[in-house]
PDB file of C-alpha atoms and ligand atoms in Angstrom:
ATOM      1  CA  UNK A 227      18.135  -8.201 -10.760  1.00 92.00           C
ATOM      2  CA  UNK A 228      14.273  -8.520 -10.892  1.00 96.00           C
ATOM      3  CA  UNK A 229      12.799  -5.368  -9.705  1.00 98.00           C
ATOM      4  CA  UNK A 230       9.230  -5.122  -8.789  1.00 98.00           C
ATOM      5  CA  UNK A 231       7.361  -1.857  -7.008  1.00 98.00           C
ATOM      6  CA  UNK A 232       4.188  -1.938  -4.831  1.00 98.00           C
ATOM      7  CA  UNK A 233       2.705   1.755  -4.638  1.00 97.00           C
ATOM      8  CA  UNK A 234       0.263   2.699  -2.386  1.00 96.00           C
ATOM      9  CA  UNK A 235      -1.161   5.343   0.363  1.00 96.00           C
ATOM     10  CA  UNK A 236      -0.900   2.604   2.896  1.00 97.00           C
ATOM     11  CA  UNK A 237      -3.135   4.454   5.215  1.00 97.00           C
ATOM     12  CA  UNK A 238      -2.417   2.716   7.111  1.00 97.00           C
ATOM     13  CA  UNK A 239      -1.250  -0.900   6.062  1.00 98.00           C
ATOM     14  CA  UNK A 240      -3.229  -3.918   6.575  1.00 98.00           C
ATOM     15  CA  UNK A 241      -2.834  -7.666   6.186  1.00 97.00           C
ATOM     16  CA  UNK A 242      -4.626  -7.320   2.399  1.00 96.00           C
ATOM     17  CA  UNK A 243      -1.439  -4.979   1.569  1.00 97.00           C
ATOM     18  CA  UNK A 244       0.707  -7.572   3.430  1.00 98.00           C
ATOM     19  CA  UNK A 245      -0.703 -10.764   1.783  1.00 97.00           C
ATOM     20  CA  UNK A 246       0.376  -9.041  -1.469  1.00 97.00           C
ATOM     21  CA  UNK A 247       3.220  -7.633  -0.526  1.00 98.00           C
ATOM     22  CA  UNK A 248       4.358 -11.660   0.712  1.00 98.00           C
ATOM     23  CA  UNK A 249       3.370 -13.284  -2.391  1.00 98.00           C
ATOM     24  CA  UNK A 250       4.874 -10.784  -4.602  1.00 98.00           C
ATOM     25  CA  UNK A 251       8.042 -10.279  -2.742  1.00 98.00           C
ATOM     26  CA  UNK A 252       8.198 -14.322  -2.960  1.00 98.00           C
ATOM     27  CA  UNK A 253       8.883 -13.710  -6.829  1.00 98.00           C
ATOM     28  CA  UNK A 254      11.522 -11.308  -7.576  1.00 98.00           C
ATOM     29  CA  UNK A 255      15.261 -10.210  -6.340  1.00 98.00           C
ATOM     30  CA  UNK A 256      14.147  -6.605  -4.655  1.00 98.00           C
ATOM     31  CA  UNK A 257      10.349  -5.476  -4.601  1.00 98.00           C
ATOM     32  CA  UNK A 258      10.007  -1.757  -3.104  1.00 98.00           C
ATOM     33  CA  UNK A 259       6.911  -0.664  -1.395  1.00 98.00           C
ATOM     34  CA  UNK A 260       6.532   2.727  -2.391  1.00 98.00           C
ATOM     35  CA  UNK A 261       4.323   4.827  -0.280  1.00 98.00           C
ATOM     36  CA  UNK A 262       2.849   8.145  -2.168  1.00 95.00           C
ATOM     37  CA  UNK A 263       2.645  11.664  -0.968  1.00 91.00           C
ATOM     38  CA  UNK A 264      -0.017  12.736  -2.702  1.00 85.00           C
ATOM     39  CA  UNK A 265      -1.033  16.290  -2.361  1.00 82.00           C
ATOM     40  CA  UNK A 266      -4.671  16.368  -2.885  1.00 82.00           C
ATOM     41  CA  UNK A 267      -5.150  13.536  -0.363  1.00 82.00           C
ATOM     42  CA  UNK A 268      -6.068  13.922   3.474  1.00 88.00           C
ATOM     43  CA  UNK A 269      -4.248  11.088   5.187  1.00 93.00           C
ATOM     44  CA  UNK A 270      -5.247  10.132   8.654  1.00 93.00           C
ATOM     45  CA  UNK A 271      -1.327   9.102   9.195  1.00 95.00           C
ATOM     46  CA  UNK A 272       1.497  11.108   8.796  1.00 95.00           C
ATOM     47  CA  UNK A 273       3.763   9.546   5.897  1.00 96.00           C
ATOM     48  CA  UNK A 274       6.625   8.612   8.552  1.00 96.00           C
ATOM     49  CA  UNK A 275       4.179   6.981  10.115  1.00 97.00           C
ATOM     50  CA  UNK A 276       3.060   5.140   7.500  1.00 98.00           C
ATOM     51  CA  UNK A 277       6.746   4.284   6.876  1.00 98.00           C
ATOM     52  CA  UNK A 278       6.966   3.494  10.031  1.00 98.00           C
ATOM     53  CA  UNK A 279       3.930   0.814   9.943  1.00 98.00           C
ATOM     54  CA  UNK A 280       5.808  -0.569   6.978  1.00 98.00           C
ATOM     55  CA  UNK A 281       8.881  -1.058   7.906  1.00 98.00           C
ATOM     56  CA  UNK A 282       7.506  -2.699  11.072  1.00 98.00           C
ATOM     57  CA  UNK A 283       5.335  -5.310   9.294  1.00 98.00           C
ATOM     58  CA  UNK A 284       7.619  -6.440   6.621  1.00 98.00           C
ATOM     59  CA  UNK A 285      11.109  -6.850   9.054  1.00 98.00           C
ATOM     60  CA  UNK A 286      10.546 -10.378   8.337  1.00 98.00           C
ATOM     61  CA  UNK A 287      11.209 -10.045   4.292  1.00 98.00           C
ATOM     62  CA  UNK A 288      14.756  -9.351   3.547  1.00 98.00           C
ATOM     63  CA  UNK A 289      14.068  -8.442  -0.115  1.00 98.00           C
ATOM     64  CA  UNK A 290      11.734  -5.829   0.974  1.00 98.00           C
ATOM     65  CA  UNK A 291      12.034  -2.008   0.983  1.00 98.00           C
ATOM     66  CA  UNK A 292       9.811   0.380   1.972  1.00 98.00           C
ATOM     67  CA  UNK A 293      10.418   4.005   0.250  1.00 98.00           C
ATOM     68  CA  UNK A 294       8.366   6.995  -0.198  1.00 97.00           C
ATOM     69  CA  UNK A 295       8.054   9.215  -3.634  1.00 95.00           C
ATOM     70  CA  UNK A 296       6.171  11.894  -5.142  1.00 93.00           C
ATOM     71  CA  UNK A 297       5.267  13.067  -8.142  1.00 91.00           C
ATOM     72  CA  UNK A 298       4.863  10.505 -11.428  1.00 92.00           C
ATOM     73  CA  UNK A 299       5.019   6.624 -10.611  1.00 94.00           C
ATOM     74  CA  UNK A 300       6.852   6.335 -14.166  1.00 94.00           C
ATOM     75  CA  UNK A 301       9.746   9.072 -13.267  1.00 95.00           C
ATOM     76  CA  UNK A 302       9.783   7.229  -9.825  1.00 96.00           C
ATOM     77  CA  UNK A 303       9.944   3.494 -11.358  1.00 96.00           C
ATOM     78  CA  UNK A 304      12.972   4.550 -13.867  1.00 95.00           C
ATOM     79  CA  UNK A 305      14.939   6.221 -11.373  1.00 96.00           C
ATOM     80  CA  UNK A 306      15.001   2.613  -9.488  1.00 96.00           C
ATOM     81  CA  UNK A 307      15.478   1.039 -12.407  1.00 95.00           C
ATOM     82  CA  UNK A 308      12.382  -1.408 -12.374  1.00 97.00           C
ATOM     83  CA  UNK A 309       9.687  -2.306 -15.143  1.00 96.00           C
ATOM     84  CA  UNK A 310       7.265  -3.715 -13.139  1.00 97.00           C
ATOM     85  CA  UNK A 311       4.289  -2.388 -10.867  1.00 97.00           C
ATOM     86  CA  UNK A 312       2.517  -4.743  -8.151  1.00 97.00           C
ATOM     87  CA  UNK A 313      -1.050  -4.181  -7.385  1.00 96.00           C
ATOM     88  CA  UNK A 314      -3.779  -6.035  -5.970  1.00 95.00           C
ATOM     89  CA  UNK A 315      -7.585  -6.302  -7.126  1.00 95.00           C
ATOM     90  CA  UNK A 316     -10.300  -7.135  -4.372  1.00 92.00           C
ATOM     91  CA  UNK A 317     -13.613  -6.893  -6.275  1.00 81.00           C
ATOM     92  CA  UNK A 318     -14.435  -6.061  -9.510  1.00 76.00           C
ATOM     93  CA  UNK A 319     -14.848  -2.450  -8.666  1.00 79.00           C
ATOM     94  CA  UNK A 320     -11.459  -2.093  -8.287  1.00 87.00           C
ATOM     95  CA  UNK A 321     -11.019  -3.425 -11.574  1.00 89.00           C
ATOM     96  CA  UNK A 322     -11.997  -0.060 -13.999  1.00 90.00           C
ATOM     97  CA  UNK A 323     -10.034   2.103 -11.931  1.00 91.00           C
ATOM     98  CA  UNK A 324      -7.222  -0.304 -11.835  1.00 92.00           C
ATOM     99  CA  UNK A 325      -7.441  -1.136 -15.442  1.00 92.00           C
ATOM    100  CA  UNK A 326      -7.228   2.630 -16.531  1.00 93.00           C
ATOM    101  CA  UNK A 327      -3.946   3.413 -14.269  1.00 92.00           C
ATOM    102  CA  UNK A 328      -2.323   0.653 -15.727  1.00 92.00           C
ATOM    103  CA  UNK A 329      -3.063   1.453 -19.473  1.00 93.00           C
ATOM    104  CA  UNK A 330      -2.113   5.201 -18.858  1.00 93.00           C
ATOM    105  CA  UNK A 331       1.038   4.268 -17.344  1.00 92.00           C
ATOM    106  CA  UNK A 332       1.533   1.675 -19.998  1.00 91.00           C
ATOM    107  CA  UNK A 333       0.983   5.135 -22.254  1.00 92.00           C
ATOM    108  CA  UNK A 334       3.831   7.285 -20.909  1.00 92.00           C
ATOM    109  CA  UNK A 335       5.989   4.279 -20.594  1.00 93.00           C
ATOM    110  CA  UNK A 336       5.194   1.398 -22.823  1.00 94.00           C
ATOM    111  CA  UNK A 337       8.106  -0.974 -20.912  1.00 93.00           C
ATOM    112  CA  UNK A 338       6.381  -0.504 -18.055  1.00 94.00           C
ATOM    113  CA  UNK A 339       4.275  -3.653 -16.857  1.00 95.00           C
ATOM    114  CA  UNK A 340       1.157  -3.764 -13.987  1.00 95.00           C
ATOM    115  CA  UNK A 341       1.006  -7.077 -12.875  1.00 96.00           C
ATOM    116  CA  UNK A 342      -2.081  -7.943 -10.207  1.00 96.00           C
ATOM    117  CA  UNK A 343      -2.491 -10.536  -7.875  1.00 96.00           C
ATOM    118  CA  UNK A 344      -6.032 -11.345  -7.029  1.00 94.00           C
ATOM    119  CA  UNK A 345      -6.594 -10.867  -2.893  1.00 92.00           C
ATOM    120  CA  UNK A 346      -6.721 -13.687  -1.061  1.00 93.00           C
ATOM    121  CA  UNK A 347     -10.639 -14.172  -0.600  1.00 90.00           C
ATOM    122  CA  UNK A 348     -10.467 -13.591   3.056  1.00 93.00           C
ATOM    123  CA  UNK A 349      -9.483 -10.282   2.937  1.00 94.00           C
ATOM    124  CA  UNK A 350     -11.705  -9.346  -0.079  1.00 92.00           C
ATOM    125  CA  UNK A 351     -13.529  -6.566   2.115  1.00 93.00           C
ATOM    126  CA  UNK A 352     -10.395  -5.199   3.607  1.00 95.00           C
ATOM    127  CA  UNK A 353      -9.677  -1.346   3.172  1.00 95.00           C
ATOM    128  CA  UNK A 354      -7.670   0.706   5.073  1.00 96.00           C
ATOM    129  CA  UNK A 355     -10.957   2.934   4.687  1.00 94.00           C
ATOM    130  CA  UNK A 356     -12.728   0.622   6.153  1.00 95.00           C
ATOM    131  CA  UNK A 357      -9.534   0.426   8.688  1.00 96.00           C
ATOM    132  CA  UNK A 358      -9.626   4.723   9.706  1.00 95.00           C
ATOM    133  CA  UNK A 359     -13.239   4.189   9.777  1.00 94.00           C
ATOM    134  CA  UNK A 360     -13.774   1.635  12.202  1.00 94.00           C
ATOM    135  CA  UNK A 361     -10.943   2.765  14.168  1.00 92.00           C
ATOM    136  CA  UNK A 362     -13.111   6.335  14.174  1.00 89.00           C
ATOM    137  CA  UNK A 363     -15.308   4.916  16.125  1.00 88.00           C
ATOM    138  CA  UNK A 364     -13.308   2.705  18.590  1.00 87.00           C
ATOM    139  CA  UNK A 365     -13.979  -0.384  17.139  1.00 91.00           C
ATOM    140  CA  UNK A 366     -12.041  -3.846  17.089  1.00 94.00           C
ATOM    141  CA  UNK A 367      -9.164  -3.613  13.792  1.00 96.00           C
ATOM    142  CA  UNK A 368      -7.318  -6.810  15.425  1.00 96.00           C
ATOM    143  CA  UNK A 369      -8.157  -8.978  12.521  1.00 96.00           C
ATOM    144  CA  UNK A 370      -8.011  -6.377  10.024  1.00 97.00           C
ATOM    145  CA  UNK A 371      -4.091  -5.001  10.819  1.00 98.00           C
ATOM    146  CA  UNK A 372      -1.045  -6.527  12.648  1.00 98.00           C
ATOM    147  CA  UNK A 373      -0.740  -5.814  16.097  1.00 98.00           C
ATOM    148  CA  UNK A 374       1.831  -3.100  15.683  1.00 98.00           C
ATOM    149  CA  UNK A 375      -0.695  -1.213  13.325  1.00 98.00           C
ATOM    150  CA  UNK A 376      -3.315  -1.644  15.791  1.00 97.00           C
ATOM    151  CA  UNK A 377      -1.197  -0.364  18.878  1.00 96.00           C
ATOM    152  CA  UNK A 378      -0.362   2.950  16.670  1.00 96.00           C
ATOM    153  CA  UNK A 379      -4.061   3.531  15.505  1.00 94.00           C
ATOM    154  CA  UNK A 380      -4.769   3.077  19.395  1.00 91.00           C
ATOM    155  CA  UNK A 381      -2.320   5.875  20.760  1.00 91.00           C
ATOM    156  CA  UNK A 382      -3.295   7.802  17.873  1.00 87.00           C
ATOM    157  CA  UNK A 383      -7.122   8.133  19.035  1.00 80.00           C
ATOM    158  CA  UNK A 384      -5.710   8.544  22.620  1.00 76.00           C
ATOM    159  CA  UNK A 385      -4.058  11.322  21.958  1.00 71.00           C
ATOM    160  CA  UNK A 386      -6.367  13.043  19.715  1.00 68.00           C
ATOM    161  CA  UNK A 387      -8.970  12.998  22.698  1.00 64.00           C
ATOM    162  CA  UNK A 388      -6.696  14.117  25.044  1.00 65.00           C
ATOM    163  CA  UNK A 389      -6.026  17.196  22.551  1.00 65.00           C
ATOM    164  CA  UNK A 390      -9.869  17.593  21.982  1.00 58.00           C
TER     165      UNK A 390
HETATM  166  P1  LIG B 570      -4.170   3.460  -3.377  1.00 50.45           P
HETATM  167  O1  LIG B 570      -4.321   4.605  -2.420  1.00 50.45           O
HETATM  168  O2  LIG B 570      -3.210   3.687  -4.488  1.00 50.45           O
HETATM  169  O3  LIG B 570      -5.471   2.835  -3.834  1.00 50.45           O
HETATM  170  P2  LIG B 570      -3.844   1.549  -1.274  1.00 50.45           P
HETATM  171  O4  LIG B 570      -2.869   1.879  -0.203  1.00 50.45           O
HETATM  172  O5  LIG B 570      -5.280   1.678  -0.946  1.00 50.45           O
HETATM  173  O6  LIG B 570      -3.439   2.367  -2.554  1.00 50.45           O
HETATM  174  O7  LIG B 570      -3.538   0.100  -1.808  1.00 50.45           O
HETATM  175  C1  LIG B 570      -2.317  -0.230  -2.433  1.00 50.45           C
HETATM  176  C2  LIG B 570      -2.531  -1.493  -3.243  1.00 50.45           C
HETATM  177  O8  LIG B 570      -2.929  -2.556  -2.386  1.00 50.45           O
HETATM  178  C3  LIG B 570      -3.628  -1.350  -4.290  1.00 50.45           C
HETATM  179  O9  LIG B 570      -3.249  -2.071  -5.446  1.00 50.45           O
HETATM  180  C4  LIG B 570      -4.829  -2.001  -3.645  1.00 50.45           C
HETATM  181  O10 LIG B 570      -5.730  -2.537  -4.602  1.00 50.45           O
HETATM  182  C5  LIG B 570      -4.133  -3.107  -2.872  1.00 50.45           C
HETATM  183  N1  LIG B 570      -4.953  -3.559  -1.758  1.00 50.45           N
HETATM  184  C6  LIG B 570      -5.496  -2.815  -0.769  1.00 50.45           C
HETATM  185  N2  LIG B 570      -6.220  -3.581   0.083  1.00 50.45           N
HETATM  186  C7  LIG B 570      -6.128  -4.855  -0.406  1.00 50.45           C
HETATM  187  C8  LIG B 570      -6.677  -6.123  -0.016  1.00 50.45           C
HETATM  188  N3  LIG B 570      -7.480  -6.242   1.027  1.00 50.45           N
HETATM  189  N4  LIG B 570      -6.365  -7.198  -0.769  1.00 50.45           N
HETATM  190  C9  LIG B 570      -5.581  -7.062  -1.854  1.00 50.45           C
HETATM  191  N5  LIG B 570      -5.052  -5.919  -2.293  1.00 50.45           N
HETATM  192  C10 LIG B 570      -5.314  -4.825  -1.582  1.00 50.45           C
END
């Protein structure tokens, strides 16, 4: 069985994760979205939120899970058995940083392959930065996220100003 993982804060997820996650997921048995907890990061949402998100946009691939790990992406991959990483590239600035995490992986674990999928050009300037920060402010993410994501960024805010 062809096993492919997609790791990622997802922070939250937006239709630039999704369009890769689709394409991807249209080429092998199982792929396994793999959100990390990683320690050193502030994350705006909770991971069982973020699993949550997940879960809720991809109901409509059956050869999709969603999954959270922590610790090393290699130790994670063999444990499920899979030699192959998904990631996506949106500009060429993504491309050093991308190009280095593949190679050191490809260091501690030589059978383990990166494969990227270019974005597809509309959502070239999609972030889930960009996402948290717009959102910040109030403004409009219903082109940027599904509606689900958008209705759990909303009652997030709410209830953050009700607390403040
Ligand atoms: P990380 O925190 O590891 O950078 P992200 O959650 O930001 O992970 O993204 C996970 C993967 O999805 C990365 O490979 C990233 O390049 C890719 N990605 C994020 N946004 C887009 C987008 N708009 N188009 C294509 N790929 C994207």
């Amino acid at each position: 069985m062809k096993i492919a993982i997609c790791p990622g804060s997802f922070d939250p997820v937006t239709y630039g994760h999704l369009n890769i996650i689709e394409r991807s997921a249209a080429l092998v048995d199982k792929l396994i979205v793999a959100v990390f907890r990683n320690p050193n990061k502030h994350s705006m949402f909770t991971m069982e939120e973020r699993l949550d998100m997940l879960k809720e946009t991809t109901k409509h691939l059956p050869n999709v899970e969603v999954d959270a790990f922590d610790g090393l992406l290699n130790e994670y991959a063999e444990a499920k058995n899979c030699h192959l990483l998904v990631r996506g590239l949106r500009a060429f600035s993504d491309f050093e940083y991308e190009f280095q995490r593949a190679l050191l992986l490809k260091k501690v674990n030589p059978k383990l392959e990166t494969a990227f999928f270019m974005t597809d050009g509309q959502y070239s300037f999609l972030s889930s930065t960009g996402v948290r920060e717009l959102a910040c402010f109030g403004g409009n993410v219903s082109e940027l996220v599904p509606p689900y994501v958008q209705h759990v960024i909303e009652a997030k805010f709410k209830s953050d100003k009700s607390e403040a």
